[in-house]
Coordinates of C-alpha atoms in Angstrom, one line a residue:
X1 CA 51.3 3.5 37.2
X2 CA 50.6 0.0 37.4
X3 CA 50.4 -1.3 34.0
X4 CA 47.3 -3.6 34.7
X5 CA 45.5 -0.6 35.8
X6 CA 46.5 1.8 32.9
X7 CA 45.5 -1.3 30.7
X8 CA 41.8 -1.9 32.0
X9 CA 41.0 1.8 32.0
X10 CA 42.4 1.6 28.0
X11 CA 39.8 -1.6 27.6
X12 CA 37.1 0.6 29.2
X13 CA 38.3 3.8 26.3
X14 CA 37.8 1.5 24.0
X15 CA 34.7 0.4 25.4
X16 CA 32.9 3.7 25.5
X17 CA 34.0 4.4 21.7
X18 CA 32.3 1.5 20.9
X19 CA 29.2 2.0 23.0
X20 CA 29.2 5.9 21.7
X21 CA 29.6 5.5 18.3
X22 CA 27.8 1.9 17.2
X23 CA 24.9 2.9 19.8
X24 CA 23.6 5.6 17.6
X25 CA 24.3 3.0 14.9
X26 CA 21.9 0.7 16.6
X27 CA 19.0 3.7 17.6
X28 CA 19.1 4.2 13.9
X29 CA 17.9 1.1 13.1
X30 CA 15.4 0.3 15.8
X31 CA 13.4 3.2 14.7
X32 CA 13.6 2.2 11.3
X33 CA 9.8 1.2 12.2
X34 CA 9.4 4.7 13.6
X35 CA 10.1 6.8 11.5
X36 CA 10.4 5.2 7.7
X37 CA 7.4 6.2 6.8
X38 CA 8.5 5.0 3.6
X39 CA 11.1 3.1 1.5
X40 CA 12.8 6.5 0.9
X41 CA 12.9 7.5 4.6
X42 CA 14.3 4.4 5.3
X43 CA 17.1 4.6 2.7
X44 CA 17.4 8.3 4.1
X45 CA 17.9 6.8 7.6
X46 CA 20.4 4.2 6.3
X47 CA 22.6 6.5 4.4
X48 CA 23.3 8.5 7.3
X49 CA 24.9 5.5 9.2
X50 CA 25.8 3.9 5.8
X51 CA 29.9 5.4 5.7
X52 CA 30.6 4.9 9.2
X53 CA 28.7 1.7 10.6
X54 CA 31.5 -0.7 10.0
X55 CA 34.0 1.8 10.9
X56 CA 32.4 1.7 14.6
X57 CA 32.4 -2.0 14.7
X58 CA 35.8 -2.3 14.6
X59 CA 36.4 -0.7 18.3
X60 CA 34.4 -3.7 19.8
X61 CA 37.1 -5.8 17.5
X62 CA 40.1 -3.7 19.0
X63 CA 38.4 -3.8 22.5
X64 CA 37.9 -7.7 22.4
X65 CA 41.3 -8.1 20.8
X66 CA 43.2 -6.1 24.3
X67 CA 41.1 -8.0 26.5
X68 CA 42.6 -11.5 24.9
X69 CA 46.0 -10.2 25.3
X70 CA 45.9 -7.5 28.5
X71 CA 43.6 -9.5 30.8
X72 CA 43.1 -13.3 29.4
X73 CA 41.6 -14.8 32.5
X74 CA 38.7 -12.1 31.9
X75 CA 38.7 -12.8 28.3
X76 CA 38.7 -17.1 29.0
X77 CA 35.7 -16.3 31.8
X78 CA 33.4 -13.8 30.2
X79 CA 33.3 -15.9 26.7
X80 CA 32.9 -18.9 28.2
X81 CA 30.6 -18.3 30.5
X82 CA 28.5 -15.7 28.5
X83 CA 28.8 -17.9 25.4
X84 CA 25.2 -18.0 24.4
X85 CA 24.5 -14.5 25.1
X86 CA 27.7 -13.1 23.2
X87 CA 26.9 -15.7 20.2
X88 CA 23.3 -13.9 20.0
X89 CA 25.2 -10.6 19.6
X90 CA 27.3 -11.7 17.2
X91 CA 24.7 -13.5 15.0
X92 CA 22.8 -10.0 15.2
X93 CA 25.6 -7.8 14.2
X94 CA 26.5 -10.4 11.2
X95 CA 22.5 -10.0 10.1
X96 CA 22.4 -6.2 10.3
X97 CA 26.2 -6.2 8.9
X98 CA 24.5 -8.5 5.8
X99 CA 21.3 -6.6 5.9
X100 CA 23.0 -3.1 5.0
X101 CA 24.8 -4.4 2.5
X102 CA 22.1 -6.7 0.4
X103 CA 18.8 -4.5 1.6
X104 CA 19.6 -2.4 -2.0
X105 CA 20.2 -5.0 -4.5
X106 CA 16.8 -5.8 -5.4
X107 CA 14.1 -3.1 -5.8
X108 CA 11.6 -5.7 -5.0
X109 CA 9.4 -4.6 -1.8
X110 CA 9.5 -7.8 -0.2
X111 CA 13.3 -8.3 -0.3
X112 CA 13.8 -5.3 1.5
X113 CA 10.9 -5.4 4.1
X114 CA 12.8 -8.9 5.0
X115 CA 16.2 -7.2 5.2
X116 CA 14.6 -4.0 7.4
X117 CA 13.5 -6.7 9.8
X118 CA 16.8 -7.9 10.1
X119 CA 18.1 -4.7 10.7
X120 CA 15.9 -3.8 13.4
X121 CA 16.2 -7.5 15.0
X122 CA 20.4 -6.6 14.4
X123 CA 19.8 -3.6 16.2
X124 CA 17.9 -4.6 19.0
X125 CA 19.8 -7.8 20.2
X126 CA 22.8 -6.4 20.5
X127 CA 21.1 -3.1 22.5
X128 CA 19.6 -5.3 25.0
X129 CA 22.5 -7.9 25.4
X130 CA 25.7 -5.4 26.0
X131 CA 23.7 -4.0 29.2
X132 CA 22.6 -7.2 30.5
X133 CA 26.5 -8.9 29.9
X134 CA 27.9 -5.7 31.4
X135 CA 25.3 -5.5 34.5
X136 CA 26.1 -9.2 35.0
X137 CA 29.6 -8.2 35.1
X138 CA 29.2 -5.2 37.6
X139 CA 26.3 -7.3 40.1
X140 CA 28.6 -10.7 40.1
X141 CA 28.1 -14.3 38.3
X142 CA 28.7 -17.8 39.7
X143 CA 32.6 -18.6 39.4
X144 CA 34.3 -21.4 40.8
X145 CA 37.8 -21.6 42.3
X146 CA 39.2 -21.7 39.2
X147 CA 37.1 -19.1 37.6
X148 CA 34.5 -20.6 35.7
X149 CA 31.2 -19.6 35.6
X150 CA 29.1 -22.5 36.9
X151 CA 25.2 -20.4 35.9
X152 CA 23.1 -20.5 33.0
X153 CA 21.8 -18.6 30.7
X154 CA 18.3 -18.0 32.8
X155 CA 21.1 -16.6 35.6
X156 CA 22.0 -14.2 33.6
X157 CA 18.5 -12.9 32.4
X158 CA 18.0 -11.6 36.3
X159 CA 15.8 -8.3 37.0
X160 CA 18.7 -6.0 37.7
X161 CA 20.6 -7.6 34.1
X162 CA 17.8 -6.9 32.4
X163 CA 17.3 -3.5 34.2
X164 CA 20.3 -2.6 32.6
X165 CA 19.9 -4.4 29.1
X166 CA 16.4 -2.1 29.1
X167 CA 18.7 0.9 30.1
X168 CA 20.8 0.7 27.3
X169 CA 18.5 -0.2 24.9
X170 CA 16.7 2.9 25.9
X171 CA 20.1 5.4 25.3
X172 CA 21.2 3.5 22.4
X173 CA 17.7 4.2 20.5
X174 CA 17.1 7.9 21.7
X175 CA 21.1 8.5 20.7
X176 CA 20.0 7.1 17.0
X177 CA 17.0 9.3 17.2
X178 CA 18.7 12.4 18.1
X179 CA 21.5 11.7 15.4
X180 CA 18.8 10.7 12.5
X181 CA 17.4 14.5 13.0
X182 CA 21.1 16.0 13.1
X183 CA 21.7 14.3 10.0
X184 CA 18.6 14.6 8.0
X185 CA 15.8 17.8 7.2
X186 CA 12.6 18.0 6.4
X187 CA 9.7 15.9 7.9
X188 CA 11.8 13.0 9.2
X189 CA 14.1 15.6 11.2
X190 CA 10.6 17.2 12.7
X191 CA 9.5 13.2 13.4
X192 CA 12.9 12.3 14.8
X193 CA 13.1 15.6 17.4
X194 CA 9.5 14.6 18.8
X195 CA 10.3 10.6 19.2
X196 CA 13.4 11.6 20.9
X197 CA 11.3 13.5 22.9
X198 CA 9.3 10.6 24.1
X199 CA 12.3 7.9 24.0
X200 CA 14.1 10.4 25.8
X201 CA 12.0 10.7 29.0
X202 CA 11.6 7.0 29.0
X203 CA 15.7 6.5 29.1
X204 CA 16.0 8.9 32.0
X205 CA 13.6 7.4 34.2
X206 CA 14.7 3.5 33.5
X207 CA 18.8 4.9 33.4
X208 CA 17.8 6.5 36.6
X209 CA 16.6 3.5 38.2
X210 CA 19.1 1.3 37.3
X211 CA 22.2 4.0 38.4
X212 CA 20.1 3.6 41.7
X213 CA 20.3 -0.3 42.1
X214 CA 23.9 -0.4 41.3
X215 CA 24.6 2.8 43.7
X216 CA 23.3 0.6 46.4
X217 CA 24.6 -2.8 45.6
X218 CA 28.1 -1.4 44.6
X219 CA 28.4 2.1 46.4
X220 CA 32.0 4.1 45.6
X221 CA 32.3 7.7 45.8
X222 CA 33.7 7.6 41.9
X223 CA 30.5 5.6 40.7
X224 CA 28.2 8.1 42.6
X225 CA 30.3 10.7 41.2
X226 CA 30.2 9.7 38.0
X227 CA 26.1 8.1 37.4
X228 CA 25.4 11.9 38.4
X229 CA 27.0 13.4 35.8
X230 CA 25.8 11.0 33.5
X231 CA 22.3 12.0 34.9
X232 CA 23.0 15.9 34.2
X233 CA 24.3 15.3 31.0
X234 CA 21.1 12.8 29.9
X235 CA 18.8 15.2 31.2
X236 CA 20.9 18.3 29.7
X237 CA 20.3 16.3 26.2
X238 CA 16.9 16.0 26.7
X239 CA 16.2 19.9 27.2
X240 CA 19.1 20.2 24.4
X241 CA 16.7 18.4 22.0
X242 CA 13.3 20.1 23.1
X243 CA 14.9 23.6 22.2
X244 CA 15.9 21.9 18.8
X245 CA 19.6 21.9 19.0
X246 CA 20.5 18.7 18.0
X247 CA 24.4 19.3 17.6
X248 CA 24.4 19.9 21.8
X249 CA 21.6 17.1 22.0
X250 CA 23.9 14.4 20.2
X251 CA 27.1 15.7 21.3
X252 CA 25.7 15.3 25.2
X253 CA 23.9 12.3 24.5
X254 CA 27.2 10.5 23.8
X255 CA 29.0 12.3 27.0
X256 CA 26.4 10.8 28.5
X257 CA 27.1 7.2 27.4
X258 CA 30.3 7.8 27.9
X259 CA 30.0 8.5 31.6
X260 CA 27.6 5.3 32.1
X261 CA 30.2 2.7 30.6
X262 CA 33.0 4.8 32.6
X263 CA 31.1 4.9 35.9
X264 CA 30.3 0.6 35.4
X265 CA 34.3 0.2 34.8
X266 CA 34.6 2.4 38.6
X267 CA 31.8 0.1 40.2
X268 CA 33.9 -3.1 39.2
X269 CA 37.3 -1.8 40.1
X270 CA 39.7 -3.3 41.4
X271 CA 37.3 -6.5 40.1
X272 CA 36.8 -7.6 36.8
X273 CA 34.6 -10.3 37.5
X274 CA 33.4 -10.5 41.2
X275 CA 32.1 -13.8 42.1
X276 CA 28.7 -13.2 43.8
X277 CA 28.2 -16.6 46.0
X278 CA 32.2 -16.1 47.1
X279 CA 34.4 -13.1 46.6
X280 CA 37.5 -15.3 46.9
X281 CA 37.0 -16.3 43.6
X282 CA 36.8 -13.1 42.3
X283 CA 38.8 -12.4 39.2
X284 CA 40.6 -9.1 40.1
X285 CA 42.7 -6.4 37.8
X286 CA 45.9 -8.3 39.8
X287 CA 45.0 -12.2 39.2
X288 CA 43.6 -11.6 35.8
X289 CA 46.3 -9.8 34.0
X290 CA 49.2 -10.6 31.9
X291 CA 52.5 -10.5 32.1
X292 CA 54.8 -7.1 32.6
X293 CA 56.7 -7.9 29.1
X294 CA 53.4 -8.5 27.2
X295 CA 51.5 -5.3 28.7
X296 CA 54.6 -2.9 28.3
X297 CA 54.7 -4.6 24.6
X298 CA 51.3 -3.4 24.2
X299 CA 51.3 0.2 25.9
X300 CA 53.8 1.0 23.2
X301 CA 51.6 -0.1 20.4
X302 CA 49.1 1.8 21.7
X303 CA 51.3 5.4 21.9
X304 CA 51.5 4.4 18.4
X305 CA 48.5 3.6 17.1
X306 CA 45.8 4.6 19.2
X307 CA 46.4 8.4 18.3
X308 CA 45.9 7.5 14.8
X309 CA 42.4 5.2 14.9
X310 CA 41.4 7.9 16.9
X311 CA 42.0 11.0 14.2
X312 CA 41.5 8.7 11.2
X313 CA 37.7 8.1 12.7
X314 CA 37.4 12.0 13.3
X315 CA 38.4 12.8 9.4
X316 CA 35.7 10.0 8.8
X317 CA 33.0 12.3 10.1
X318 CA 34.2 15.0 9.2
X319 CA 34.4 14.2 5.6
X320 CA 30.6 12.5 5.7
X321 CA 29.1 15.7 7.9
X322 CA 26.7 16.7 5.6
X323 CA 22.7 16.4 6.3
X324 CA 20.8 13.2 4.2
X325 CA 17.6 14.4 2.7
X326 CA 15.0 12.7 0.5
X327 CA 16.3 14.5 -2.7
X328 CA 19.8 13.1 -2.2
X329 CA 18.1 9.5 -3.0
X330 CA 17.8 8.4 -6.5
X331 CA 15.3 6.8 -7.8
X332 CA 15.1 3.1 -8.1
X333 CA 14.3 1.2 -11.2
X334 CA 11.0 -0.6 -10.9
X335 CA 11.4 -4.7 -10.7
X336 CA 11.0 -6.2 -13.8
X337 CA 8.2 -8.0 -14.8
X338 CA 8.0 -11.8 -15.7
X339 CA 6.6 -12.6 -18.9

């Protein structure tokens, strides 16, 4: 197998582990709102994300890291040209990275009603973002001869971008829904099943839509393929939660996701940027690539390593299986009061 090929369907693994496992991250804390009825549901709601959030950060570290070394024409083009929009999602993540970590040092009411807005703002941006930056990718940008993109910002926020930024801003929250009641009992597990009810139905009709739009602008028989089983499998979720089996819910939920990223890696192939006002300037799997040394170099780092990310983040969630529930959250001590 061409190794430029074996190495963009490794960026799009790592891709989909980073979509599966930080999107429920980022549901969680856009329905803060929603379901923290209280400061104790919202520490409930935190703790059940609180051992593994940073854990899956680091795939979009390990999947921006192979795109610098696999594919740095891509790399050069996508953060250049989607500086602004990238630099939004990182500013979010380092908010809700700060936010989870600083929300519980003070018990003072206002300090953490600032910090739970920066969570949910942390939460949202980056939602939003990652589907308009990857529907962007999959419709086309402006790009030059020598692959530069020559748009804006305002280019990028176009009705089928933000189609898809709405998309996965929609699976991302109902995936956090579906995983808050898997991991929690009680009232906030009965709040969570009926919101992902509701968020639920709203992500099939707007993910339906959108797998629609990029059918017809980018029509392969694997894309097709693929959007339809990630249509069964949303839909399958859906029932899965309604009958109140959120193990099959959550576990389809994130089949689900996977299939969407997988099925937006298909409708780009052999591209990895297409240039939408000329296709000669397309940057393709070929013209984008590294060299044979430096991608054989890599592929054997990966046998290596990849194996062992991969169990290591499986023991992680193993170990921290357990439901959260109110009476696994101590009591704070009230702030003290000035003299």
């Amino acid at each position: 197998m061409d190794l430029a090929i074996l190495w963009f369907g490794i960026i799009a693994f790592f891709f989909v582990g980073y979509f599966v496992l930080d999107g429920f991250d980022f549901g969680v804390g856009m329905a803060l709102p929603f379901l923290g009825k209280d400061d104790v549901d919202r520490r409930v709601m935190i703790n059940t994300i609180g051992p593994v959030w940073d854990l899956n950060e680091t795939w979009l570290i390990v999947a921006g890291a192979a795109l610098f070394a696999a594919f740095p024409e891509w790399y050069a083009t996508l953060f250049s040209g989607f500086y602004l929009a990238l630099l939004l999602i990182l500013l979010a993540l380092i908010v809700r990275g700060v936010s989870f970590e600083y929300r519980h040092q003070r018990p003072d009411s206002r300090w953490k009603k600032w910090f739970d807005g920066m969570i949910i703002v942390g939460s949202t941006v980056p939602a939003l973002l990652w589907g308009v930056a990857f529907a962007n990718m999959v419709q086309g940008v402006a790009l030059d001869a020598d692959h530069n993109y020559t748009g804006t910002l305002f280019d990028l926020l176009n009705g089928y971008a933000l189609l898809g930024g709405l998309t996965t801003l929609l699976l991302f929250f109902t995936h956090g829904v579906v995983f808050v009641s898997l991991k929690t009992d009680g009232d906030i597990r009965r709040r969570a099943r009926k919101l992902a009810i509701k968020s639920g139905a709203a992500a099939i009709v707007v993910a339906a839509a959108f797998l629609i739009w990029t059918a017809i602008a980018n029509f392969s028989v694997v894309f097709v393929i693929l959007a339809a089983l990630a249509a069964v499998t949303l839909v399958a979720s859906w029932i899965a939660n309604i009958r109140g089996v959120e193990g099959w819910s959550f576990g389809l939920m994130a089949v689900t996701i996977a299939l969407a990223v997988v099925s937006l890696f298909a409708a780009l192939f052999p591209d990895v940027m297409p240039s939408s006002p000329n296709p000669a300037n397309s940057l393709t799997i070929a013209n984008a690539s590294s060299t044979d040394t430096t991608l054989t170099v890599m592929t054997w780092v990966a046998v290596i390593f990849l194996p062992l990310i991969v169990l290591y983040q499986a023991w992680t969630y193993w170990i921290f299986r357990k439901r959260v529930t109110r009476d696994h959250i101590p009591e704070e001590e009230p702030a003290p009061v000035a003299a």
